[in-house]
XYZ file of C-alpha atoms in Angstrom:
365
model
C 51.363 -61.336 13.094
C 49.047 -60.037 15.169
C 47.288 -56.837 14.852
C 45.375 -54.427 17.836
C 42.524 -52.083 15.992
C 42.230 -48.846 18.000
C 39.959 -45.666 17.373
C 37.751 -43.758 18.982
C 33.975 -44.536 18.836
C 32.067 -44.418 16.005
C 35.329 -43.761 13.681
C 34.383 -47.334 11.758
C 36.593 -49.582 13.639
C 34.243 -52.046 14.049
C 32.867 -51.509 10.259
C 36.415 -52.080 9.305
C 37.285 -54.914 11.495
C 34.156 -56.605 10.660
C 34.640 -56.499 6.641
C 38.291 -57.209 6.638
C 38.222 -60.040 8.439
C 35.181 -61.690 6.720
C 37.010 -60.619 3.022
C 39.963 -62.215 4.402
C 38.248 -65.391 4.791
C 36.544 -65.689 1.432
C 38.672 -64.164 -0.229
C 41.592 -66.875 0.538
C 39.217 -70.036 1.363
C 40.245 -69.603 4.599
C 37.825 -70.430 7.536
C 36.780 -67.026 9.431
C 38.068 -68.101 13.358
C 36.411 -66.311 16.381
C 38.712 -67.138 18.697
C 36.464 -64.273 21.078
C 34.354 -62.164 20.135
C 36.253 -59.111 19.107
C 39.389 -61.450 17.613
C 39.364 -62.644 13.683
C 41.937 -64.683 11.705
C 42.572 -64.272 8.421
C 44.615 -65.720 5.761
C 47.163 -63.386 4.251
C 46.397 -62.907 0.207
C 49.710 -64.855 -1.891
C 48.909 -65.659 -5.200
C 52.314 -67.827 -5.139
C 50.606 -69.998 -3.296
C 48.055 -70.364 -6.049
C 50.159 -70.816 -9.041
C 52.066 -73.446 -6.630
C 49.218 -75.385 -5.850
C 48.529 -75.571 -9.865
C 52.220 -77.376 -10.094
C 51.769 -79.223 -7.125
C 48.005 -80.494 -6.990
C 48.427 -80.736 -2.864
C 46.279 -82.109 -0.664
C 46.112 -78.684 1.328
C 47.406 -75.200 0.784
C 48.244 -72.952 3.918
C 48.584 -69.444 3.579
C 50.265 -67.103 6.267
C 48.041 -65.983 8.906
C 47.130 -62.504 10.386
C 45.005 -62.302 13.803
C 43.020 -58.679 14.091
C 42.138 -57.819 17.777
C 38.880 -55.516 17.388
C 40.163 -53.484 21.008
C 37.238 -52.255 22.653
C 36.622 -49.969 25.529
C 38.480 -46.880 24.311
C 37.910 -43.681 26.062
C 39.225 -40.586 28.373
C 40.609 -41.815 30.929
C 41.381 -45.053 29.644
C 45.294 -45.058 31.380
C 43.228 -44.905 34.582
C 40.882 -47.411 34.006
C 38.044 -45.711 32.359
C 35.686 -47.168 30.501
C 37.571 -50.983 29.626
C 40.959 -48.986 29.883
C 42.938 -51.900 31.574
C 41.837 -54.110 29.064
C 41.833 -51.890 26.222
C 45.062 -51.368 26.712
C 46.467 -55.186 28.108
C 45.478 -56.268 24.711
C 47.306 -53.516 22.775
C 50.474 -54.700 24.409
C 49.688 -57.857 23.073
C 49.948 -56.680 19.441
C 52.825 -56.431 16.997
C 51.942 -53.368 15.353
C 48.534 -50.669 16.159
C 46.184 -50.182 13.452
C 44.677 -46.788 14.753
C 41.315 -46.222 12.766
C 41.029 -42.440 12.116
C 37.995 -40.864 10.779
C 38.490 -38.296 8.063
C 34.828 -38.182 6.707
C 31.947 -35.779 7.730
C 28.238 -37.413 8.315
C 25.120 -36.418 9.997
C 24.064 -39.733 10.230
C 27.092 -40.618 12.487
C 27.569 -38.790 15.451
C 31.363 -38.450 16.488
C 31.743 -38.711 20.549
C 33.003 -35.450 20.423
C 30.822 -33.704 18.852
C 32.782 -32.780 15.432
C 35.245 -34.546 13.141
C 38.719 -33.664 13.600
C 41.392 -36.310 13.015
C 44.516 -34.240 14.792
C 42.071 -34.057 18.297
C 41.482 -37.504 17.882
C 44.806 -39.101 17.403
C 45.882 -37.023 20.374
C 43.167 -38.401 22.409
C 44.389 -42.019 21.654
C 48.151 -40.739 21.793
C 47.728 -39.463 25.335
C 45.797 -42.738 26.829
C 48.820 -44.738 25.949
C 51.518 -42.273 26.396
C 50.362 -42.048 30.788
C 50.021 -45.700 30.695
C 53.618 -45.389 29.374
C 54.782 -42.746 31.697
C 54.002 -45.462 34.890
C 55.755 -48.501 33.501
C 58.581 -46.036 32.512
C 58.750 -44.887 35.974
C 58.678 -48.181 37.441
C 61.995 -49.281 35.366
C 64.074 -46.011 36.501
C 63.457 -46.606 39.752
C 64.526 -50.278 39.289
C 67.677 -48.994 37.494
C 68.518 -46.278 39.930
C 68.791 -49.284 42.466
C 70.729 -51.524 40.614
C 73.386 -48.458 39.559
C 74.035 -48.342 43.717
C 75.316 -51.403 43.465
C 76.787 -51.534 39.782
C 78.153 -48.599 37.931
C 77.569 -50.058 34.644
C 73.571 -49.057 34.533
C 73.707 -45.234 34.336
C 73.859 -45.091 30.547
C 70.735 -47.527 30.324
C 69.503 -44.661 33.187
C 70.535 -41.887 31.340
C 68.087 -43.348 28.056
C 65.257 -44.001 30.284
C 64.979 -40.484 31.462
C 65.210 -39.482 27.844
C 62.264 -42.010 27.003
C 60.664 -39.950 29.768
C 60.973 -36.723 29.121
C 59.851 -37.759 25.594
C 56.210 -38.958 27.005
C 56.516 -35.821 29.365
C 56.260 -33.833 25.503
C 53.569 -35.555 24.715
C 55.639 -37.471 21.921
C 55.374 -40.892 21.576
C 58.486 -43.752 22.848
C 59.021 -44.343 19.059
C 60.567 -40.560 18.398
C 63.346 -41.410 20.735
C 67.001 -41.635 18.434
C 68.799 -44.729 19.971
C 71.867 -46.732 19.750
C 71.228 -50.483 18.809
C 72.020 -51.261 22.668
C 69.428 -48.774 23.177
C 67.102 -50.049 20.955
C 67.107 -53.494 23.032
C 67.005 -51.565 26.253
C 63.635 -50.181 25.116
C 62.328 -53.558 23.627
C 62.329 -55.405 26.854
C 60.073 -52.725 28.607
C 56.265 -52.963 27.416
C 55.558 -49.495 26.242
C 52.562 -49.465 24.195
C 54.239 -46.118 22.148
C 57.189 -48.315 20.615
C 54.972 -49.832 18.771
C 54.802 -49.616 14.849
C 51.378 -47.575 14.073
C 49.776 -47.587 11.336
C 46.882 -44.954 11.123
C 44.409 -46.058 8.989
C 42.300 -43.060 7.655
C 38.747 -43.635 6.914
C 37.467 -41.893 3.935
C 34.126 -41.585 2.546
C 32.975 -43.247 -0.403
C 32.889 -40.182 -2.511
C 36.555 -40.126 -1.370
C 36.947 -43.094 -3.697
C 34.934 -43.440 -5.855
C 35.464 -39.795 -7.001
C 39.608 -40.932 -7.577
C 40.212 -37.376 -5.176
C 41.150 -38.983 -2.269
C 44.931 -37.080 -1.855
C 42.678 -33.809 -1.736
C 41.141 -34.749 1.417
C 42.297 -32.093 4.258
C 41.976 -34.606 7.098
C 43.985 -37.425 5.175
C 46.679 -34.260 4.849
C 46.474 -33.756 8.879
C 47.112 -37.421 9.210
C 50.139 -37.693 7.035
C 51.769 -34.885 8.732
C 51.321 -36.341 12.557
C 52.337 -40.033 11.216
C 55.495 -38.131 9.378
C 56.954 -36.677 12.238
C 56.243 -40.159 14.259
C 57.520 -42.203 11.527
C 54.057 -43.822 11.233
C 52.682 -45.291 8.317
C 48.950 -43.827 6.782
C 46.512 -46.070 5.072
C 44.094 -44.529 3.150
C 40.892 -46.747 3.130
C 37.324 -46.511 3.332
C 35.693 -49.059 5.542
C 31.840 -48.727 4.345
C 33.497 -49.740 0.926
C 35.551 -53.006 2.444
C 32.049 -53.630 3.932
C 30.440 -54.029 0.382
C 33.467 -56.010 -0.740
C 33.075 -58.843 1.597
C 29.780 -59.629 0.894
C 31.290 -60.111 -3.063
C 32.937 -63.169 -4.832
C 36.499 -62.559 -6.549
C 35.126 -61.665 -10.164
C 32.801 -59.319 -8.682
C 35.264 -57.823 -6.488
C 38.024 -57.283 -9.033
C 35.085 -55.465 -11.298
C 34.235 -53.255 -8.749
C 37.812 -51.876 -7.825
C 38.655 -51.478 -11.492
C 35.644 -49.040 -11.685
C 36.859 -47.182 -8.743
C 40.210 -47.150 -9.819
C 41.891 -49.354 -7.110
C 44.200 -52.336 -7.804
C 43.901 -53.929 -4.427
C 41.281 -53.954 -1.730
C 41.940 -52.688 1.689
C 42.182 -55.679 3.517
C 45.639 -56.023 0.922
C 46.496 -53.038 1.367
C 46.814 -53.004 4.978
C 48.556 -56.214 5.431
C 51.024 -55.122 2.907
C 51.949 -52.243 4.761
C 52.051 -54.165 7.980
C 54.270 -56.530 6.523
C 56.670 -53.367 5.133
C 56.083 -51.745 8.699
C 57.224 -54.709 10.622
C 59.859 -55.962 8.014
C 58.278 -58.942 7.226
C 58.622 -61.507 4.033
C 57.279 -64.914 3.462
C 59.140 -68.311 2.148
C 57.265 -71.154 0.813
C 57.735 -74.926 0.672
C 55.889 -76.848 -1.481
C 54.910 -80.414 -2.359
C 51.989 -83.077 -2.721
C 51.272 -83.092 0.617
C 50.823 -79.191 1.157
C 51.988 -75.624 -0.458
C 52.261 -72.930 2.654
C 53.873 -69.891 3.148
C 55.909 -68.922 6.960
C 56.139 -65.477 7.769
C 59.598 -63.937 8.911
C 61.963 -61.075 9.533
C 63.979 -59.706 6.699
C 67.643 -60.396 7.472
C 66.633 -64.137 8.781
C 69.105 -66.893 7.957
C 68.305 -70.167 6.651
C 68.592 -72.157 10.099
C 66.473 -70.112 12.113
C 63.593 -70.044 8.909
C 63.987 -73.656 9.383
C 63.062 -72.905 13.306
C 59.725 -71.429 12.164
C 58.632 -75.119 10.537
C 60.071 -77.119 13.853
C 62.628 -76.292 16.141
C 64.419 -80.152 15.224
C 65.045 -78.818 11.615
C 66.663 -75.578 13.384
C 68.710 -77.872 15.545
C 70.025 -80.807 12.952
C 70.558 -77.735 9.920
C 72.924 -79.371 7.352
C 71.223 -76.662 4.151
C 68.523 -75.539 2.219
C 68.048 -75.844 -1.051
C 66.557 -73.142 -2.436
C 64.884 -71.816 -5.775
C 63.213 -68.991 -6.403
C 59.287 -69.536 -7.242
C 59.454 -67.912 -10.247
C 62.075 -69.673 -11.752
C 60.215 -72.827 -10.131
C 57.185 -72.321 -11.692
C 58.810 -71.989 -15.318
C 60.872 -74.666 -15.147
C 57.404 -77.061 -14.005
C 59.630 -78.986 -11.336
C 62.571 -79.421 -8.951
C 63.915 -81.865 -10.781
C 64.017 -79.512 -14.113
C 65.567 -76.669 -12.144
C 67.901 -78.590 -10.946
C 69.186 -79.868 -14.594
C 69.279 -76.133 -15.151
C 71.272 -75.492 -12.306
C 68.665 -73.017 -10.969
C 68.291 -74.917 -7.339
C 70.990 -74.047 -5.576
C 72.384 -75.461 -1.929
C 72.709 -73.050 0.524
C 74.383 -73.397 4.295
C 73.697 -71.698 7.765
C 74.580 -68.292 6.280
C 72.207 -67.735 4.224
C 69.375 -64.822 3.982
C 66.421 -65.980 3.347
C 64.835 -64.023 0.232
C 61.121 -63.081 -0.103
C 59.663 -65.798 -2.523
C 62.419 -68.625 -1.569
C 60.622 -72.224 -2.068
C 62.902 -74.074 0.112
C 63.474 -77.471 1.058
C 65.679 -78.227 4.423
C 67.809 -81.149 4.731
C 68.330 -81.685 8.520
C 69.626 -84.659 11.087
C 68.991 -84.693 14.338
């Protein structure tokens, strides 16, 4: 899963992305990767994978990966190159979902780049950067359609949904508004628009915000939720100068401190939690001596093509998956027990995978 970071400057972006990705990696064991400078890998939080590697003593324990793009170069102007517009936005389109930072605290120590805090303005400034990027790509495709409809009938519904992407962007709405058929829906997932994506607006409080329990009462968080309802957005509550304190903390420490502030989970959890929800995600696990990991996939996915995500040759040869829930794993102490209790069961190529599946794939190729 990969993940683009957007805001305006001075919003905490670069707070945030700095402390989530270093929690991530001490948090989980997991070695912080700068794969460039503004990139970060971290290892997605599964305490399954914990109370697995207790039954399992592996050698290694791999936990599902998320990769944060810090995107820099954010302006006016961006669409048209401003700034590092073309590669602002090149790398958004490279992303899965948009994590749009969103300041909704007041401070005379940081100046906002337009001179006062107002999270509305701001998400429109972002909004409108992508939607004219949008608008040319969307151009380009109906005049590619109109073309092919000389020659072929069969295009003028797919033309007929284009212009009503377009006159979408043309209300300053974003692509993901538009109501579509499931033909529709593919229509608009082979075209690049950075406005499909999922968004999740993350909205960065202060830490009175928090630590004062009152963060609901915050008018800007309010403004937020209402432009994320009516774009079927998610919001994130979180306060990056906080996740900056928690990185720098070991796992006792950290649990101590959220208690006293009342939270359960920190925000780097948080987030990828709602990313997962956003993007209809789950994880399986397989587990042995050799190594415990988790693999990240769709909801919906069937046993073959879960196979697919460990190597394409277990897709391929599929004969079934046997399958146990980790919970019942973990209380029975081994495969062998669960299967005396009747509790691992055999599945074949129809089968939906379940979040928390430990599964083992028998294959021939």
């Amino acid at each position: 899963m990969k993940l683009g970071i957007v805001g305006l400057p001075n919003v905490g972006k670069s707070t945030l992305f700095n402390a989530i990705t270093n929690a991530g990696a001490q948090s989980a064991n997991y070695p912080f990767c700068t794969i460039e400078p503004n990139v970060g890998v971290v290892a997605v939080p599964d305490k399954r994978l914990d109370l697995l590697a207790e039954l399992y003593k592996p050698e290694k324990v791999t936990h599902a990966t998320v990769e944060f793009l810090d995107i820099a170069g954010l302006v006016r102007g961006a669409s048209k190159g401003e700034g590092l517009g073309n590669k602002f936005l090149s790398n958004i389109r490279e992303s899965d979902a948009i994590v749009h930072v969103v300041r909704c605290f007041e401070s005379d120590d940081i100046i906002h780049v337009e001179g006062s805090v107002d999270p509305a303005r701001d998400i429109e400034t972002i909004n409108l950067e992508l939607i004219l990027s949008d608008v040319e790509i969307i151009d380009r495709r109906i005049e590619k359609t109109t073309k092919m409809l000389k020659a072929d009938k069969k295009y003028a519904a797919e033309l007929d949904f284009l212009r009503r992407v377009r006159d979408t962007l043309d209300k300053g709405l974003p692509a993901r508004v538009v109501e579509r058929s499931e033909e529709e829906d593919e229509i608009l997932a082979d075209i690049p628009l950075l406005t499909n994506k999922k968004v999740i607006y993350a909205a960065n409080l202060s830490e009175d915000d928090f630590s004062g329990g009152d963060v609901e009462n915050n008018p800007m968080l309010k403004k937020v939720r209402d432009i994320a309802e009516t774009e079927g957005a998610q919001v994130l509550p979180i306060c990056a100068e906080l996740e900056a304190q928690l990185s720098d903390m070991g796992d006792e420490e950290k649990m101590m401190f959220l208690s006293e502030i009342g939270l359960e989970q920190s925000g780097l959890d948080r987030l990828i939690s709602t990313c997962y929800d956003l993007l209809g995600l789950m994880s399986f696990l397989t587990a042995g001596q050799p190594e415990v990991r988790a693999w990240t996939i769709k909801k919906g996915t069937k046993a073959p093509a879960a196979a697919g995500k460990i190597h394409s040759d277990i897709e391929r040869g599929f004969i079934r998956a046997e399958v146990i829930n980790y919970k019942d794993l973990l209380e029975c102490g081994s495969t062998a027990a669960a299967k005396e209790k009747g509790l691992m069961r055999s599945e074949g190529k129809d089968y939906v995978m379940q979040d928390g599946d430990v599964v083992l794939f028998r294959f021939n190729v």
